[in-house]
mmCIF file with all atom_site columns, C-alpha atoms in Angstrom:
data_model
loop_
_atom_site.group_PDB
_atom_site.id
_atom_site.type_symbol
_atom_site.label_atom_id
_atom_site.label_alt_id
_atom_site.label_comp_id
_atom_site.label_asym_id
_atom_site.label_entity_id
_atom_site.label_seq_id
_atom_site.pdbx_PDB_ins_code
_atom_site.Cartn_x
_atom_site.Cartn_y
_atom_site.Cartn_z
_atom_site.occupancy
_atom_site.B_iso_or_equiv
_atom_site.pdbx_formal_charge
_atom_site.auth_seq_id
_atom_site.auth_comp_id
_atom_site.auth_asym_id
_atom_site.auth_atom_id
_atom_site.pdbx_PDB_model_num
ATOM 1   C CA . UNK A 1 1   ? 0.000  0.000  0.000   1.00 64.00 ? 1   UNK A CA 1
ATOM 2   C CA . UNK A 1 2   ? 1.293  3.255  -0.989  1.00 68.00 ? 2   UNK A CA 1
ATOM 3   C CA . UNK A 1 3   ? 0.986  6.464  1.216   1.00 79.00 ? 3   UNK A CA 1
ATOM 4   C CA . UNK A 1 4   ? 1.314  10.601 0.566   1.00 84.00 ? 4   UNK A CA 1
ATOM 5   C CA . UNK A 1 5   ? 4.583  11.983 1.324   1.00 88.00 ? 5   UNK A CA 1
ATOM 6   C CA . UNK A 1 6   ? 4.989  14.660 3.778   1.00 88.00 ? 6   UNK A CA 1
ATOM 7   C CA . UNK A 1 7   ? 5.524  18.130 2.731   1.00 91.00 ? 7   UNK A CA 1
ATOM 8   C CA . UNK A 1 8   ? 8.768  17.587 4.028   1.00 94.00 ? 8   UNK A CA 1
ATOM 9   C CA . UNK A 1 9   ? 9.796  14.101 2.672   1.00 94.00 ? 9   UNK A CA 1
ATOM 10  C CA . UNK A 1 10  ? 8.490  15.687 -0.591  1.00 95.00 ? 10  UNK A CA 1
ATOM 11  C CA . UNK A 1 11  ? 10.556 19.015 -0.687  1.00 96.00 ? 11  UNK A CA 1
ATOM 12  C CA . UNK A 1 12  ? 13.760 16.582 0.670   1.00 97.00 ? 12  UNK A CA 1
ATOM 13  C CA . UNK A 1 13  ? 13.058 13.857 -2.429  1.00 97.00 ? 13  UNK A CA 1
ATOM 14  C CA . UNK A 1 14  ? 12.618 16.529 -4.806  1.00 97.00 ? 14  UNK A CA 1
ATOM 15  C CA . UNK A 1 15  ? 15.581 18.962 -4.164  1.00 97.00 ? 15  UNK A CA 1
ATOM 16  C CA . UNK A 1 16  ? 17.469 15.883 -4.219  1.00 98.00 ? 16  UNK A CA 1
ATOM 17  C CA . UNK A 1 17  ? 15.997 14.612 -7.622  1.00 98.00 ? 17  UNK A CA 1
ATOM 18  C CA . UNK A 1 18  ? 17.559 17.526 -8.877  1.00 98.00 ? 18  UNK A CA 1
ATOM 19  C CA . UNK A 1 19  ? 20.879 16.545 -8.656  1.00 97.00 ? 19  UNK A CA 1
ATOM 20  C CA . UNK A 1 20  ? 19.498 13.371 -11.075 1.00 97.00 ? 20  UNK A CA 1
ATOM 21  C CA . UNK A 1 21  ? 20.873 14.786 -14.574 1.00 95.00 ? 21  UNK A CA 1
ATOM 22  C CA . UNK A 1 22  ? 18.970 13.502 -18.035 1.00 92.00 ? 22  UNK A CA 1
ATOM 23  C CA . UNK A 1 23  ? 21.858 12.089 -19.593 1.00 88.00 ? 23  UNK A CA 1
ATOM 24  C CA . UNK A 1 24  ? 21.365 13.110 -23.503 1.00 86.00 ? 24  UNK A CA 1
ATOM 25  C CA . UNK A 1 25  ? 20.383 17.222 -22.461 1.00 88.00 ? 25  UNK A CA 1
ATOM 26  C CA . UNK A 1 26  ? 22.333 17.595 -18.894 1.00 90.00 ? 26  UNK A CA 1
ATOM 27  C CA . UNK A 1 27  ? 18.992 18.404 -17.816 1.00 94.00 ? 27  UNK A CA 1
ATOM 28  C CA . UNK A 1 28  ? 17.622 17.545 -14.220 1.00 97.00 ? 28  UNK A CA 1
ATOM 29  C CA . UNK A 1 29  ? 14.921 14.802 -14.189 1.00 97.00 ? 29  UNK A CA 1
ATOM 30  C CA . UNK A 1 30  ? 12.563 17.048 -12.226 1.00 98.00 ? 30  UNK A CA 1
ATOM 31  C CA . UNK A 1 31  ? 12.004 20.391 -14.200 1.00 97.00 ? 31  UNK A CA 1
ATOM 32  C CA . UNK A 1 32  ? 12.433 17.865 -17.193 1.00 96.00 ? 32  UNK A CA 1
ATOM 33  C CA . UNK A 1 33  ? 8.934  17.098 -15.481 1.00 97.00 ? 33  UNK A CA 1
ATOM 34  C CA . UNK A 1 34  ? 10.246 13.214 -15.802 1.00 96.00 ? 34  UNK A CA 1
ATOM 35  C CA . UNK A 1 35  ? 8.943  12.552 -12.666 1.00 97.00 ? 35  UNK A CA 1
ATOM 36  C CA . UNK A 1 36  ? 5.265  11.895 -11.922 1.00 97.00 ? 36  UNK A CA 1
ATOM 37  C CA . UNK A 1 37  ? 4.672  11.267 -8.380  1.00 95.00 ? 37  UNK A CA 1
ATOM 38  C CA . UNK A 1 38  ? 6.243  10.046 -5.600  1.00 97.00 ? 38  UNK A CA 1
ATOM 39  C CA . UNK A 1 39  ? 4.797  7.959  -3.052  1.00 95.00 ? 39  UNK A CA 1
ATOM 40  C CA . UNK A 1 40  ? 5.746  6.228  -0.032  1.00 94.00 ? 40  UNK A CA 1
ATOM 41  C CA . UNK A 1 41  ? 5.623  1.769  0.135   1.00 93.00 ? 41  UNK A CA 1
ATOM 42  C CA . UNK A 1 42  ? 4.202  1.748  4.020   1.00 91.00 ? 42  UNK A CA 1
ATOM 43  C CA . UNK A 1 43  ? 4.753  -2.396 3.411   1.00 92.00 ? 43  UNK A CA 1
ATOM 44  C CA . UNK A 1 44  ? 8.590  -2.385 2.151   1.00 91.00 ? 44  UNK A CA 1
ATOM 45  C CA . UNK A 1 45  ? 8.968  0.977  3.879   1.00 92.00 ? 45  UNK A CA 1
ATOM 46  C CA . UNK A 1 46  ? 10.299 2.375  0.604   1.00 95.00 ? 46  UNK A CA 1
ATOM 47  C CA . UNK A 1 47  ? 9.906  5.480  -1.989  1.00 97.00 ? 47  UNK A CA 1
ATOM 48  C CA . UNK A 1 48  ? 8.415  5.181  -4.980  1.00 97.00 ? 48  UNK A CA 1
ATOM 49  C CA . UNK A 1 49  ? 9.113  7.447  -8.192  1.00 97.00 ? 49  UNK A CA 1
ATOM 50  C CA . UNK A 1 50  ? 6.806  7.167  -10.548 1.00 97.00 ? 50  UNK A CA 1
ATOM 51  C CA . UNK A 1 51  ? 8.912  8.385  -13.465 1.00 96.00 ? 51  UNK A CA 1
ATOM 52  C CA . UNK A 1 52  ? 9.065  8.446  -17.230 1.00 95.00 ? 52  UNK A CA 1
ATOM 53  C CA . UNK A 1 53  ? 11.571 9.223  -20.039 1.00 91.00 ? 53  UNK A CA 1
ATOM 54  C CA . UNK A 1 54  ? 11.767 11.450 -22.598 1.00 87.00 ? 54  UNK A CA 1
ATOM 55  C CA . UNK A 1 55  ? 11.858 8.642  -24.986 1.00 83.00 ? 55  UNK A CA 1
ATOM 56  C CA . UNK A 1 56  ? 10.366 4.611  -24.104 1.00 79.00 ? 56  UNK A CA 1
ATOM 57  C CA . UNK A 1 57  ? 13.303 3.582  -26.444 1.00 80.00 ? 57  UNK A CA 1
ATOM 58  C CA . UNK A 1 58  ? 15.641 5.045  -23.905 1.00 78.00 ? 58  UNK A CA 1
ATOM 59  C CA . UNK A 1 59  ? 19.251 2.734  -23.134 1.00 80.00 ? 59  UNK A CA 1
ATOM 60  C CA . UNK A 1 60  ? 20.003 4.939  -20.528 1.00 84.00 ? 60  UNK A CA 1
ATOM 61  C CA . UNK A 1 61  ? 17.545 3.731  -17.444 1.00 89.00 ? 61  UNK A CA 1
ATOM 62  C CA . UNK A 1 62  ? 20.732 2.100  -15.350 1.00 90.00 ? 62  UNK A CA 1
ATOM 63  C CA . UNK A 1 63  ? 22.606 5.814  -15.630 1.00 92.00 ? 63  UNK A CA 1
ATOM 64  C CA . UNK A 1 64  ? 19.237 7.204  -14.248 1.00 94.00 ? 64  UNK A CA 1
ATOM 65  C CA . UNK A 1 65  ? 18.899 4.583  -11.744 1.00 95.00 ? 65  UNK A CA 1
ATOM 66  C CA . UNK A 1 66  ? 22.336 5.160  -10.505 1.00 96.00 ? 66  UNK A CA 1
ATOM 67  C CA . UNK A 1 67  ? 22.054 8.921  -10.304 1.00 97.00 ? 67  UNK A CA 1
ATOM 68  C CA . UNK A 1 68  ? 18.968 8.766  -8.447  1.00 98.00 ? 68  UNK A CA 1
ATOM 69  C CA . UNK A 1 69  ? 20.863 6.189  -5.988  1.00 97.00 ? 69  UNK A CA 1
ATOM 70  C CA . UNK A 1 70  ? 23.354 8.499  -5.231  1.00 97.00 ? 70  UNK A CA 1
ATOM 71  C CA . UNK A 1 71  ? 20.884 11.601 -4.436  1.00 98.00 ? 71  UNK A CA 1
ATOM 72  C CA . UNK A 1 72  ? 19.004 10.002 -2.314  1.00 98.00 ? 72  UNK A CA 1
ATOM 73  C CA . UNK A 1 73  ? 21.956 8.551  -0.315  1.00 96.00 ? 73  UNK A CA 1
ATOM 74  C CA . UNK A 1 74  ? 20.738 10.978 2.727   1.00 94.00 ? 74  UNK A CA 1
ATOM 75  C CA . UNK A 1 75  ? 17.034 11.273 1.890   1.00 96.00 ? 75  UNK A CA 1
ATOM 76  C CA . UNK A 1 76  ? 15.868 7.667  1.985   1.00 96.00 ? 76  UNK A CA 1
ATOM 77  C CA . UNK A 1 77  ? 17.142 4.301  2.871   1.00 95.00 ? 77  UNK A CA 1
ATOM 78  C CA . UNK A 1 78  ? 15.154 2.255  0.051   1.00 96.00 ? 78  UNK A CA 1
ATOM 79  C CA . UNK A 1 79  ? 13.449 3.685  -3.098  1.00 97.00 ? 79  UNK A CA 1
ATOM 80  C CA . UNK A 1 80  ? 12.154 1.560  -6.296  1.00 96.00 ? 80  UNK A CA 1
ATOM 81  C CA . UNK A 1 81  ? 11.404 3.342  -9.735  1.00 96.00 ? 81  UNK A CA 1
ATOM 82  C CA . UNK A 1 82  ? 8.456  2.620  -11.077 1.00 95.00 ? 82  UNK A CA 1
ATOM 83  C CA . UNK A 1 83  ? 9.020  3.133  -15.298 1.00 94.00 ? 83  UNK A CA 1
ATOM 84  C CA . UNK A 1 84  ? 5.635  4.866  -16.237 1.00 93.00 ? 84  UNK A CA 1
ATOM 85  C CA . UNK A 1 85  ? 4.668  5.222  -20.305 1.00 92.00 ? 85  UNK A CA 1
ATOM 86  C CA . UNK A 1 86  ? 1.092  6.746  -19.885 1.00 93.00 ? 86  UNK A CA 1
ATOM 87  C CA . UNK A 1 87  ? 0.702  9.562  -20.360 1.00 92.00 ? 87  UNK A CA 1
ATOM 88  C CA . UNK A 1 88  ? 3.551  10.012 -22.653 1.00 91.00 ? 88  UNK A CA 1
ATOM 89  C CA . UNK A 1 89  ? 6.277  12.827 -21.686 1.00 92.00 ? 89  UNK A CA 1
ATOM 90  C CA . UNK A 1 90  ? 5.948  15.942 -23.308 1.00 91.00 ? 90  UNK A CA 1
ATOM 91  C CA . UNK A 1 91  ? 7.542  19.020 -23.504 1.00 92.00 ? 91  UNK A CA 1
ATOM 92  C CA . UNK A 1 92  ? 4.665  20.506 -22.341 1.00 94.00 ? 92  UNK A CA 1
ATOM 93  C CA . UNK A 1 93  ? 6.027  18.901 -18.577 1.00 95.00 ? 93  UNK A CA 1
ATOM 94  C CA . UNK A 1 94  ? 8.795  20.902 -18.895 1.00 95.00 ? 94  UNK A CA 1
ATOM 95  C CA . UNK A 1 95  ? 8.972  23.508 -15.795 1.00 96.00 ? 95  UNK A CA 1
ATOM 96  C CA . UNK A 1 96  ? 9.689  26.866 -16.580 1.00 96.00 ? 96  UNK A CA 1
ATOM 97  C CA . UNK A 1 97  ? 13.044 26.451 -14.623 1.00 95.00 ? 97  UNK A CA 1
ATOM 98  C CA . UNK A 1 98  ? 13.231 23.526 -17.016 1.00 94.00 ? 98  UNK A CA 1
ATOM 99  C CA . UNK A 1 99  ? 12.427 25.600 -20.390 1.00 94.00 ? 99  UNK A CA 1
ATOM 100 C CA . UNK A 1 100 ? 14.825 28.444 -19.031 1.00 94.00 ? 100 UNK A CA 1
ATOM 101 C CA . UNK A 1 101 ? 17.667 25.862 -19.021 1.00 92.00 ? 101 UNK A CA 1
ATOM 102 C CA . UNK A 1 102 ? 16.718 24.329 -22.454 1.00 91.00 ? 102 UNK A CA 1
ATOM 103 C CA . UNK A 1 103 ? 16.998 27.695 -23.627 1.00 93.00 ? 103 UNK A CA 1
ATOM 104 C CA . UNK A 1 104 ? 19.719 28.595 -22.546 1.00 93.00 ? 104 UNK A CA 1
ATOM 105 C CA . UNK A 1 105 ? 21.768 25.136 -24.317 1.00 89.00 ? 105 UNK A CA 1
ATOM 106 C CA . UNK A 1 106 ? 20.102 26.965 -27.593 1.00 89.00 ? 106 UNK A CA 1
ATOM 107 C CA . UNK A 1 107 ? 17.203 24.405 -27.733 1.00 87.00 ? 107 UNK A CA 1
ATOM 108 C CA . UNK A 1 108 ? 13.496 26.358 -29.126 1.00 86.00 ? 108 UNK A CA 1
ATOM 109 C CA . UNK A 1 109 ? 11.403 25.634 -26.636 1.00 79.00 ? 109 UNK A CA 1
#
């Protein structure tokens, strides 16, 4: 059974989700808006991120996995990924922290 974060746990897992870099645009994975919720596992006492890519066909899901390991190193003690495809990602996810950024690596956005 899966539970609401705190505020808290929430601001903590997403500052820290920030530091998790899309690997192809050296974009992070949050103002990407590749994450769509996070929850909390009350039975394996866990996070989960329910997160997407920008592309399905993506090779690069161990790189994100590993990134997202080493952010929340001080945040959590166990956290799964749970790969979501629906709804698609869109650029229309992108936050406007996110759309600064792609603008300013010369990307039309």
């Amino acid at each position: 059974m899966t539970a609401t974060l705190t505020d808290e746990k929430y601001d903590a897992v997403t500052e820290a989700l920030k530091d998790v870099m899309d690997p192809e645009l050296g974009i992070n994975v949050v103002d990407l808006g590749l994450i769509y919720d996070l929850a909390w596992d009350d039975e394996n006492d866990a996070l989960v991120i329910h997160m997407t890519l920008t592309s399905a066909g993506c090779p690069l899901t161990d790189v994100l996995e590993d990134q997202t390991a080493q952010a929340l190193d001080n945040v959590v003690d166990r956290f799964r990924i749970n790969w979501v495809w629906m709804p698609p990602w869109g650029p229309e996810k992108i936050s406007d922290d996110g759309r600064d950024m792609m603008r300013a690596l010369g990307f039309a956005i």
